[in-house]
XYZ file of C-alpha atoms in Angstrom:
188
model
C 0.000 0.000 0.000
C 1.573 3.641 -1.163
C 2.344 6.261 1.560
C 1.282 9.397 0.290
C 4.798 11.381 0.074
C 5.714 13.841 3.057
C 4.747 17.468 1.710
C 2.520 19.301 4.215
C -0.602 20.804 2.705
C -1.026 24.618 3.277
C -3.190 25.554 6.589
C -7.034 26.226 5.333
C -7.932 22.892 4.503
C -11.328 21.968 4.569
C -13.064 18.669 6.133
C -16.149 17.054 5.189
C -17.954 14.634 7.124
C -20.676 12.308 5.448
C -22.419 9.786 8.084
C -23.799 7.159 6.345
C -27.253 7.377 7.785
C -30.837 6.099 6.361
C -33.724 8.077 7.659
C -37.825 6.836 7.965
C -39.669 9.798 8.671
C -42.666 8.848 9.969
C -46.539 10.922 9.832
C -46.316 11.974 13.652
C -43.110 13.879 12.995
C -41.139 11.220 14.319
C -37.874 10.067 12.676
C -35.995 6.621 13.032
C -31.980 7.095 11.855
C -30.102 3.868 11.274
C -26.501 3.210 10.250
C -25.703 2.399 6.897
C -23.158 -0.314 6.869
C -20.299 -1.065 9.422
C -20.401 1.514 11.982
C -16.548 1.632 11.620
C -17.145 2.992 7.983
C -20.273 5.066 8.026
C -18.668 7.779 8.449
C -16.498 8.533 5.932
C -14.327 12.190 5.534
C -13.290 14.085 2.461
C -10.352 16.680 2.770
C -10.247 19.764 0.442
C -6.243 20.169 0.511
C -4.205 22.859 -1.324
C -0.603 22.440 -1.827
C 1.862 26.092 -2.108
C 4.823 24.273 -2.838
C 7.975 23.890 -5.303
C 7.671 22.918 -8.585
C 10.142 19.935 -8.224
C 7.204 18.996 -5.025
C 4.637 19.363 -7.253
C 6.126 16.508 -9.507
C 6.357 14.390 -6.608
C 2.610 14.965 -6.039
C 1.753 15.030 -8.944
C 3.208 11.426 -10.104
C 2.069 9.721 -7.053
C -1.359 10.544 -7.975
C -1.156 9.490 -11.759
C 0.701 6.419 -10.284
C -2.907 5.571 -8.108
C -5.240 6.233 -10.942
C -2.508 3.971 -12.779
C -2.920 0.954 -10.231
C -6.408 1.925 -8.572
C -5.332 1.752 -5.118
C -5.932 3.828 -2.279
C -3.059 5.429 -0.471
C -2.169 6.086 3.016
C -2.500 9.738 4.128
C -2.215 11.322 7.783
C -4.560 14.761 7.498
C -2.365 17.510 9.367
C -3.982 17.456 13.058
C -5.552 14.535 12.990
C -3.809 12.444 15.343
C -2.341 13.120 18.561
C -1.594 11.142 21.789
C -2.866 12.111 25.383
C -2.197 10.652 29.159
C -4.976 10.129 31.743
C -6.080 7.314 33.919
C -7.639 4.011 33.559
C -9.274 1.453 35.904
C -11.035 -2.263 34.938
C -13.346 -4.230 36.389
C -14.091 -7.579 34.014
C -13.463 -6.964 30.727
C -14.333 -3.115 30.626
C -11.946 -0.934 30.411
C -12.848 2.772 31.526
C -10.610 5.591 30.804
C -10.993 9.014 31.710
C -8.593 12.212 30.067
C -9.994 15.299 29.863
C -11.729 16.336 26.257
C -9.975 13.196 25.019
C -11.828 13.982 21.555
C -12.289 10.241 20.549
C -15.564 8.456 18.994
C -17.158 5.195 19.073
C -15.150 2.883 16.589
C -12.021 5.158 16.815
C -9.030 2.128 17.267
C -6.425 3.462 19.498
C -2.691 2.557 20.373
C -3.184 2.453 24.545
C 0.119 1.954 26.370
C -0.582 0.721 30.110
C 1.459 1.687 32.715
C 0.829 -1.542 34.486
C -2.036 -4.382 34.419
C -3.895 -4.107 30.759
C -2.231 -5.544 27.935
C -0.682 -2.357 25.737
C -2.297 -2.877 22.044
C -4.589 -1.558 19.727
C -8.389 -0.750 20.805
C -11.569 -0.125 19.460
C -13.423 3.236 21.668
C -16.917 1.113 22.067
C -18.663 3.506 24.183
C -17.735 7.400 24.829
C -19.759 8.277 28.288
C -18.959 12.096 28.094
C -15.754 14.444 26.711
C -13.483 13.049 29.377
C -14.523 9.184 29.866
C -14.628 6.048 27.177
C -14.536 2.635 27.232
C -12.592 -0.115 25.337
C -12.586 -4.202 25.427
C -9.836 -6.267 27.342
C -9.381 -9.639 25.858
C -8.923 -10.718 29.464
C -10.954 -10.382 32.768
C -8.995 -8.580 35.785
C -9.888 -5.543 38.186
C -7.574 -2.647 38.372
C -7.479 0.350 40.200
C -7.105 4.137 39.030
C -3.621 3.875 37.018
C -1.852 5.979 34.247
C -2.758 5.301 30.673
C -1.598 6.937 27.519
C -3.240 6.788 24.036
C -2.292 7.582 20.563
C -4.783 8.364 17.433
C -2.562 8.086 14.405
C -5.231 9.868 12.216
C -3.926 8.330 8.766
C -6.281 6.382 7.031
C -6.799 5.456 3.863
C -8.163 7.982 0.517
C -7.948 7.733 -3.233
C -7.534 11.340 -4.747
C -10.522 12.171 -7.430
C -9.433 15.115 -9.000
C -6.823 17.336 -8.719
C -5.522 20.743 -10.466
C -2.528 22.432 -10.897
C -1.523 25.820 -11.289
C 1.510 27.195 -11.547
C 1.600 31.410 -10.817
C 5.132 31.933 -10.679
C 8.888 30.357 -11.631
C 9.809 27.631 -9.664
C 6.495 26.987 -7.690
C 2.882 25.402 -8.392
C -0.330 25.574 -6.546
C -2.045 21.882 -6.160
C -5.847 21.557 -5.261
C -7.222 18.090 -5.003
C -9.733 16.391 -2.847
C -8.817 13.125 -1.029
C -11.995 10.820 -0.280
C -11.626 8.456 2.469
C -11.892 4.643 1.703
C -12.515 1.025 3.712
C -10.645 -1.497 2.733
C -9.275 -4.633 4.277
């Protein structure tokens, strides 16, 4: 799977969010709103990116996107700010895992890198329930009760996007202006 190569996009991108969601309206006024699909993919981002770079970058970018429409794969991409890694707390009782940092921004089906300091196995997760802004949950493969102890997690924030269109312009020597929308993709 490609990497998409390590140019920064310039700040003022713009994110899209499109749940996957069917919706029965009913006479009454009442709605029902069901996912559509795995919840883990319903719902999928686009990124509006622009690129203020060399023209010798712009080549780079450039041919790695002809090279995916060549081969029609998706490409791994890590939007600027999307991941990060925070500390808190954790404590277990059975299989439940409850951890508490404060405005730990993560969402039900998130998967997380969560390093331990002691008892839980360090691995990835997947965020099953998210209580409030400061407390999830995640799974343990294995029973045990802990008490309050130091946890850190990491989001990566790459995932994977294949690039629809893109334009280039190029408004002075030596550097080019790229526009191009990456679409987020599932795939095993």
């Amino acid at each position: 799977m490609a990497t998409f190569p390590s140019i920064t996009p310039t700040y003022g991108m713009r994110k899209t969010s499109k749940p996957r969601i069917r919706v029965s309206r009913l006479g009454d006024g009442y709605e029902n709103r069901v996912l559509f699909g795995l919840p883990n993919h319903q719902d999928p981002k686009e990124y509006a990116l622009t690129f203020n770079v060399s023209e010798t970058e712009s080549d780079v970018i450039e041919g790695f996107l002809r090279s995916r429409v060549a081969d029609q794969a998706s490409f791994t991409f890590t939007p600027p700010a999307e991941g990060f890694t925070k500390t808190g707390t954790y404590v277990q009782s059975g299989t439940t895992i409850t951890i508490t940092i404060t405005n730990h921004g993560v969402g039900i089906g998130d998967v997380l890198t969560i390093d331990f300091t002691s008892g839980a196995t360090d691995g990835s997760y997947a965020v099953v329930s998210s209580a409030d802004a400061n407390t999830f949950t995640v799974t343990a493969a294995s029973s045990a009760t802990i008490t309050e102890t130091a946890v850190s997690i990491t989001l990566s924030g790459a995932s994977q996007f294949v690039c629809d269109s893109w334009t280039k312009s190029i408004p002075y020597n030596n550097r080019a202006i790229i526009n191009c929308s990456f679409r987020e993709v599932f795939e095993p």
